[in-house]
mmCIF file of C-alpha atoms in Angstrom:
data_model
loop_
_atom_site.group_PDB
_atom_site.id
_atom_site.type_symbol
_atom_site.label_atom_id
_atom_site.label_comp_id
_atom_site.label_asym_id
_atom_site.label_seq_id
_atom_site.Cartn_x
_atom_site.Cartn_y
_atom_site.Cartn_z
ATOM 1 C CA ALA C 1 -1.293 -0.918 7.395
ATOM 2 C CA GLN C 2 -2.197 -2.952 10.325
ATOM 3 C CA SER C 3 -0.059 -4.052 13.101
ATOM 4 C CA VAL C 4 -0.413 -6.389 16.077
ATOM 5 C CA SER C 5 1.355 -6.373 19.438
ATOM 6 C CA GLN C 6 1.386 -9.354 21.801
ATOM 7 C CA HIS C 7 3.015 -8.167 24.883
ATOM 8 C CA ASN C 8 3.895 -11.452 26.483
ATOM 9 C CA HIS C 9 6.434 -13.498 24.612
ATOM 10 C CA HIS C 10 6.509 -16.350 27.091
ATOM 11 C CA VAL C 11 3.927 -17.250 29.846
ATOM 12 C CA ILE C 12 4.352 -20.040 32.273
ATOM 13 C CA LEU C 13 1.352 -21.294 34.326
ATOM 14 C CA SER C 14 0.425 -24.169 36.453
ATOM 15 C CA GLU C 15 -2.589 -26.407 35.630
ATOM 16 C CA ALA C 16 -5.904 -25.008 36.646
ATOM 17 C CA ALA C 17 -4.572 -21.350 36.619
ATOM 18 C CA SER C 18 -6.461 -18.721 34.728
ATOM 19 C CA LEU C 19 -5.052 -17.313 31.485
ATOM 20 C CA GLU C 20 -5.181 -13.968 29.888
ATOM 21 C CA LEU C 21 -3.014 -13.228 26.800
ATOM 22 C CA GLY C 22 -2.875 -9.732 25.647
ATOM 23 C CA CYS C 23 -3.314 -8.538 21.998
ATOM 24 C CA ASN C 24 -3.398 -4.957 20.717
ATOM 25 C CA TYR C 25 -3.731 -3.913 17.170
ATOM 26 C CA SER C 26 -3.203 -0.643 15.298
ATOM 27 C CA TYR C 27 -5.557 0.220 12.435
ATOM 28 C CA GLY C 28 -7.803 3.220 11.794
ATOM 29 C CA GLY C 29 -10.670 1.236 10.201
ATOM 30 C CA THR C 30 -12.843 -1.696 10.884
ATOM 31 C CA VAL C 31 -11.100 -4.978 11.547
ATOM 32 C CA ASN C 32 -11.643 -8.677 11.750
ATOM 33 C CA LEU C 33 -9.736 -10.267 14.603
ATOM 34 C CA PHE C 34 -8.490 -13.854 15.057
ATOM 35 C CA TRP C 35 -6.555 -16.005 17.577
ATOM 36 C CA TYR C 36 -4.677 -19.059 16.164
ATOM 37 C CA VAL C 37 -2.876 -21.712 18.160
ATOM 38 C CA GLN C 38 0.068 -23.755 17.093
ATOM 39 C CA TYR C 39 0.670 -26.946 19.209
ATOM 40 C CA PRO C 40 4.153 -28.382 19.231
ATOM 41 C CA GLY C 41 4.960 -29.898 15.833
ATOM 42 C CA GLN C 42 1.573 -29.026 14.465
ATOM 43 C CA HIS C 43 0.046 -26.441 11.950
ATOM 44 C CA LEU C 44 -1.790 -23.334 12.945
ATOM 45 C CA GLN C 45 -5.401 -23.800 14.011
ATOM 46 C CA LEU C 46 -8.131 -21.253 14.356
ATOM 47 C CA LEU C 47 -9.166 -20.814 17.934
ATOM 48 C CA LEU C 48 -11.776 -18.149 17.488
ATOM 49 C CA LYS C 49 -12.517 -15.087 15.438
ATOM 50 C CA TYR C 50 -14.508 -11.837 15.765
ATOM 51 C CA PHE C 51 -16.130 -9.970 12.924
ATOM 52 C CA SER C 52 -19.014 -7.992 14.509
ATOM 53 C CA GLY C 53 -21.725 -8.124 17.107
ATOM 54 C CA ASP C 54 -21.289 -9.462 20.633
ATOM 55 C CA PRO C 55 -17.620 -8.429 21.560
ATOM 56 C CA LEU C 56 -17.284 -11.595 23.683
ATOM 57 C CA VAL C 57 -16.578 -14.457 21.465
ATOM 58 C CA LYS C 58 -16.220 -18.127 22.374
ATOM 59 C CA GLY C 59 -13.981 -20.509 20.517
ATOM 60 C CA ILE C 60 -12.859 -24.016 20.751
ATOM 61 C CA LYS C 61 -11.367 -25.779 23.801
ATOM 62 C CA GLY C 62 -12.967 -23.422 26.380
ATOM 63 C CA PHE C 63 -11.168 -20.312 25.057
ATOM 64 C CA GLU C 64 -12.834 -16.902 24.695
ATOM 65 C CA ALA C 65 -11.736 -13.447 23.662
ATOM 66 C CA GLU C 66 -13.130 -9.962 24.257
ATOM 67 C CA PHE C 67 -13.017 -7.241 21.759
ATOM 68 C CA ILE C 68 -12.681 -3.701 23.360
ATOM 69 C CA LYS C 69 -12.811 -1.197 20.560
ATOM 70 C CA SER C 70 -11.766 1.722 22.714
ATOM 71 C CA LYS C 71 -8.614 -0.072 23.735
ATOM 72 C CA PHE C 72 -7.979 -1.676 20.295
ATOM 73 C CA SER C 73 -7.478 -4.952 22.194
ATOM 74 C CA PHE C 74 -8.663 -8.488 21.700
ATOM 75 C CA ASN C 75 -7.393 -10.514 24.731
ATOM 76 C CA LEU C 76 -7.673 -14.197 24.839
ATOM 77 C CA ARG C 77 -8.854 -15.909 28.117
ATOM 78 C CA LYS C 78 -9.371 -19.259 29.569
ATOM 79 C CA PRO C 79 -10.630 -19.753 33.195
ATOM 80 C CA SER C 80 -8.532 -22.928 33.860
ATOM 81 C CA VAL C 81 -5.677 -24.050 31.709
ATOM 82 C CA GLN C 82 -4.599 -27.641 31.061
ATOM 83 C CA TRP C 83 -1.169 -29.191 30.285
ATOM 84 C CA SER C 84 -2.493 -29.758 26.771
ATOM 85 C CA ASP C 85 -2.859 -26.058 26.309
ATOM 86 C CA THR C 86 0.904 -25.770 25.985
ATOM 87 C CA ALA C 87 1.402 -24.177 22.636
ATOM 88 C CA GLU C 88 2.211 -20.850 20.859
ATOM 89 C CA TYR C 89 -0.754 -18.499 20.495
ATOM 90 C CA PHE C 90 -0.996 -15.873 17.637
ATOM 91 C CA CYS C 91 -3.250 -12.975 17.446
ATOM 92 C CA ALA C 92 -4.057 -11.773 13.867
ATOM 93 C CA VAL C 93 -5.999 -8.973 12.210
ATOM 94 C CA ASN C 94 -7.096 -7.928 8.713
ATOM 95 C CA ALA C 95 -9.110 -4.957 7.491
ATOM 96 C CA ARG C 96 -12.832 -5.749 6.978
ATOM 97 C CA SER C 97 -12.908 -3.914 3.672
ATOM 98 C CA GLY C 98 -9.495 -4.880 2.492
ATOM 99 C CA TYR C 99 -7.556 -7.975 1.466
ATOM 100 C CA SER C 100 -8.146 -11.144 3.312
ATOM 101 C CA THR C 101 -4.432 -11.474 4.208
ATOM 102 C CA LEU C 102 -3.561 -11.737 7.832
ATOM 103 C CA THR C 103 -1.152 -9.637 9.928
ATOM 104 C CA PHE C 104 0.111 -11.595 12.874
ATOM 105 C CA GLY C 105 1.652 -10.654 16.171
ATOM 106 C CA LYS C 106 4.894 -12.210 17.169
ATOM 107 C CA GLY C 107 3.180 -14.845 19.266
ATOM 108 C CA THR C 108 3.062 -15.912 22.955
ATOM 109 C CA MET C 109 4.492 -19.279 24.005
ATOM 110 C CA LEU C 110 2.422 -20.717 26.760
ATOM 111 C CA LEU C 111 3.908 -23.454 28.888
ATOM 112 C CA VAL C 112 1.565 -25.162 31.322
ATOM 113 C CA SER C 113 3.251 -27.222 33.979
ATOM 114 C CA PRO C 114 1.271 -30.272 35.388
ATOM 115 C CA ASP B 1 -5.415 -32.220 9.753
ATOM 116 C CA SER B 2 -6.403 -28.996 8.101
ATOM 117 C CA GLY B 3 -6.729 -30.434 4.619
ATOM 118 C CA VAL B 4 -3.874 -28.239 3.347
ATOM 119 C CA THR B 5 -0.849 -30.221 2.201
ATOM 120 C CA GLN B 6 2.645 -29.010 1.726
ATOM 121 C CA THR B 7 5.752 -30.710 0.427
ATOM 122 C CA PRO B 8 8.521 -31.274 1.205
ATOM 123 C CA LYS B 9 8.300 -31.108 5.028
ATOM 124 C CA HIS B 10 12.010 -30.302 5.317
ATOM 125 C CA LEU B 11 14.510 -28.904 2.791
ATOM 126 C CA ILE B 12 18.164 -28.406 3.349
ATOM 127 C CA THR B 13 20.245 -26.541 0.739
ATOM 128 C CA ALA B 14 23.086 -24.175 0.153
ATOM 129 C CA THR B 15 23.344 -20.544 -0.288
ATOM 130 C CA GLY B 16 22.846 -19.440 -3.994
ATOM 131 C CA GLN B 17 20.549 -22.379 -4.771
ATOM 132 C CA ARG B 18 16.887 -22.344 -5.878
ATOM 133 C CA VAL B 19 14.118 -24.352 -4.347
ATOM 134 C CA THR B 20 10.407 -24.889 -4.988
ATOM 135 C CA LEU B 21 7.935 -25.379 -2.257
ATOM 136 C CA ARG B 22 4.531 -26.912 -3.068
ATOM 137 C CA CYS B 23 1.098 -26.396 -1.683
ATOM 138 C CA SER B 24 -2.242 -28.124 -2.211
ATOM 139 C CA PRO B 25 -5.172 -26.255 -0.814
ATOM 140 C CA ARG B 26 -8.376 -27.784 0.786
ATOM 141 C CA SER B 27 -10.744 -29.151 -1.700
ATOM 142 C CA GLY B 28 -13.057 -26.300 -2.880
ATOM 143 C CA ASP B 29 -10.793 -23.493 -1.685
ATOM 144 C CA LEU B 30 -9.786 -20.943 -4.384
ATOM 145 C CA SER B 31 -7.352 -18.768 -2.359
ATOM 146 C CA VAL B 32 -3.852 -19.727 -1.414
ATOM 147 C CA TYR B 33 -1.654 -17.729 0.729
ATOM 148 C CA TRP B 34 2.135 -18.042 1.627
ATOM 149 C CA TYR B 35 3.601 -16.910 4.935
ATOM 150 C CA GLN B 36 7.153 -17.033 6.296
ATOM 151 C CA GLN B 37 7.815 -17.692 9.915
ATOM 152 C CA SER B 38 11.182 -16.770 11.193
ATOM 153 C CA LEU B 39 12.522 -16.238 14.787
ATOM 154 C CA ASP B 40 13.224 -12.549 14.341
ATOM 155 C CA GLN B 41 10.424 -11.524 11.956
ATOM 156 C CA GLY B 42 7.625 -13.767 13.297
ATOM 157 C CA LEU B 43 4.833 -14.774 10.874
ATOM 158 C CA GLN B 44 4.874 -12.512 7.784
ATOM 159 C CA PHE B 45 2.499 -12.661 4.783
ATOM 160 C CA LEU B 46 4.295 -13.155 1.371
ATOM 161 C CA ILE B 47 1.669 -13.397 -1.329
ATOM 162 C CA GLN B 48 -1.803 -14.426 -2.083
ATOM 163 C CA TYR B 49 -3.436 -16.058 -5.197
ATOM 164 C CA TYR B 50 -7.097 -16.286 -5.915
ATOM 165 C CA ASN B 51 -8.266 -18.702 -8.695
ATOM 166 C CA GLY B 52 -4.964 -18.479 -10.489
ATOM 167 C CA GLU B 53 -4.384 -14.824 -10.220
ATOM 168 C CA GLU B 54 -2.128 -12.799 -7.892
ATOM 169 C CA ARG B 55 -4.333 -10.942 -5.469
ATOM 170 C CA ALA B 56 -2.177 -9.398 -2.723
ATOM 171 C CA LYS B 57 1.663 -9.005 -2.173
ATOM 172 C CA GLY B 58 3.311 -8.642 1.185
ATOM 173 C CA ASN B 59 6.977 -8.559 2.207
ATOM 174 C CA ILE B 60 8.021 -10.910 -0.641
ATOM 175 C CA LEU B 61 11.550 -10.559 -1.859
ATOM 176 C CA GLU B 62 12.258 -10.055 -5.640
ATOM 177 C CA ARG B 63 14.251 -13.305 -5.426
ATOM 178 C CA PHE B 64 11.025 -15.076 -4.510
ATOM 179 C CA SER B 65 8.048 -15.781 -6.878
ATOM 180 C CA ALA B 66 4.990 -17.889 -6.831
ATOM 181 C CA GLN B 67 2.146 -19.119 -8.976
ATOM 182 C CA GLN B 68 -1.109 -20.883 -8.681
ATOM 183 C CA PHE B 69 -1.882 -23.500 -11.292
ATOM 184 C CA PRO B 70 -5.237 -24.428 -13.009
ATOM 185 C CA ASP B 71 -5.656 -27.275 -10.520
ATOM 186 C CA LEU B 72 -5.320 -24.569 -7.770
ATOM 187 C CA HIS B 73 -2.160 -25.944 -6.321
ATOM 188 C CA SER B 74 0.522 -23.311 -5.647
ATOM 189 C CA GLU B 75 4.264 -23.291 -5.779
ATOM 190 C CA LEU B 76 6.644 -20.802 -4.111
ATOM 191 C CA ASN B 77 10.094 -20.481 -5.761
ATOM 192 C CA LEU B 78 12.991 -19.226 -3.756
ATOM 193 C CA SER B 79 16.140 -18.402 -5.702
ATOM 194 C CA SER B 80 19.657 -17.185 -4.943
ATOM 195 C CA LEU B 81 19.132 -18.357 -1.370
ATOM 196 C CA GLU B 82 20.800 -16.712 1.465
ATOM 197 C CA LEU B 83 21.275 -17.774 5.077
ATOM 198 C CA GLY B 84 18.606 -15.465 6.248
ATOM 199 C CA ASP B 85 16.003 -17.235 4.074
ATOM 200 C CA SER B 86 16.149 -20.055 6.573
ATOM 201 C CA ALA B 87 12.569 -20.224 7.936
ATOM 202 C CA LEU B 88 9.347 -22.132 8.156
ATOM 203 C CA TYR B 89 7.140 -21.489 5.065
ATOM 204 C CA PHE B 90 3.394 -21.880 5.589
ATOM 205 C CA CYS B 91 0.792 -22.191 2.998
ATOM 206 C CA ALA B 92 -2.946 -21.419 3.941
ATOM 207 C CA SER B 93 -6.113 -21.688 1.944
ATOM 208 C CA SER B 94 -9.549 -20.200 2.165
ATOM 209 C CA LEU B 95 -12.723 -20.586 0.268
ATOM 210 C CA GLY B 96 -12.785 -17.219 -1.343
ATOM 211 C CA GLN B 97 -11.099 -13.757 -0.961
ATOM 212 C CA LEU B 98 -13.400 -12.197 1.613
ATOM 213 C CA SER B 99 -11.615 -10.719 4.697
ATOM 214 C CA THR B 100 -14.034 -12.973 6.767
ATOM 215 C CA ASP B 101 -12.993 -16.211 5.101
ATOM 216 C CA THR B 102 -11.175 -18.476 7.542
ATOM 217 C CA GLN B 103 -7.658 -19.451 6.490
ATOM 218 C CA TYR B 104 -6.577 -22.990 7.040
ATOM 219 C CA PHE B 105 -2.839 -23.528 7.440
ATOM 220 C CA GLY B 106 -0.763 -26.409 6.157
ATOM 221 C CA PRO B 107 2.022 -28.153 8.226
ATOM 222 C CA GLY B 108 4.789 -25.987 6.698
ATOM 223 C CA THR B 109 8.101 -26.530 4.996
ATOM 224 C CA ARG B 110 11.140 -26.068 7.034
ATOM 225 C CA LEU B 111 13.899 -24.599 4.886
ATOM 226 C CA THR B 112 17.465 -24.584 6.083
ATOM 227 C CA VAL B 113 20.131 -22.856 4.036
ATOM 228 C CA LEU B 114 23.676 -23.661 4.873
#
């Protein structure tokens, strides 16, 4: 079974600061990796996903994530955050050859102050 | 708007009662997933249906059951409700059942058990 750890439960940043949210997963096989975002009062939306190929993936709204296989990590980054990035961010994983169901981390609540 | 609809938005009921949550997937999507989001457990996968058949089961209690109908909408039935069942219940849909298929989430149903 897979598991996902997001080490930061709450992050507070000022606008224009750089962001990096950590995500580590545990699974012995090949995985697909996802970052979802949940803005206040809204549904979960896919930010970006990694299946294979270039380990640096770019998503919507200027977010990117890097897959480092040796570290079992898939950290989310953004060079300069905006107040509108205030949201909860979830890292998720599933097994490439298994079911499509997702295993989520506990989430990181990001608060960006103007 | 993800195209996934869930009703009702809010549900308040008493312990021991039974409720039904409804989900309509995006047009053309054959898979439906149910997830439970609570403060202590985070986002947990409950069950998946694909084209009317159960495909995968997660941490779903025996008091909970689900089904997917011929028109592809799905219902999650929760019975003998306990205080601990209070949570946000999300439905998601995807085109198929490949691990690389993107899951689109609905707005959720917030269940409060008093």
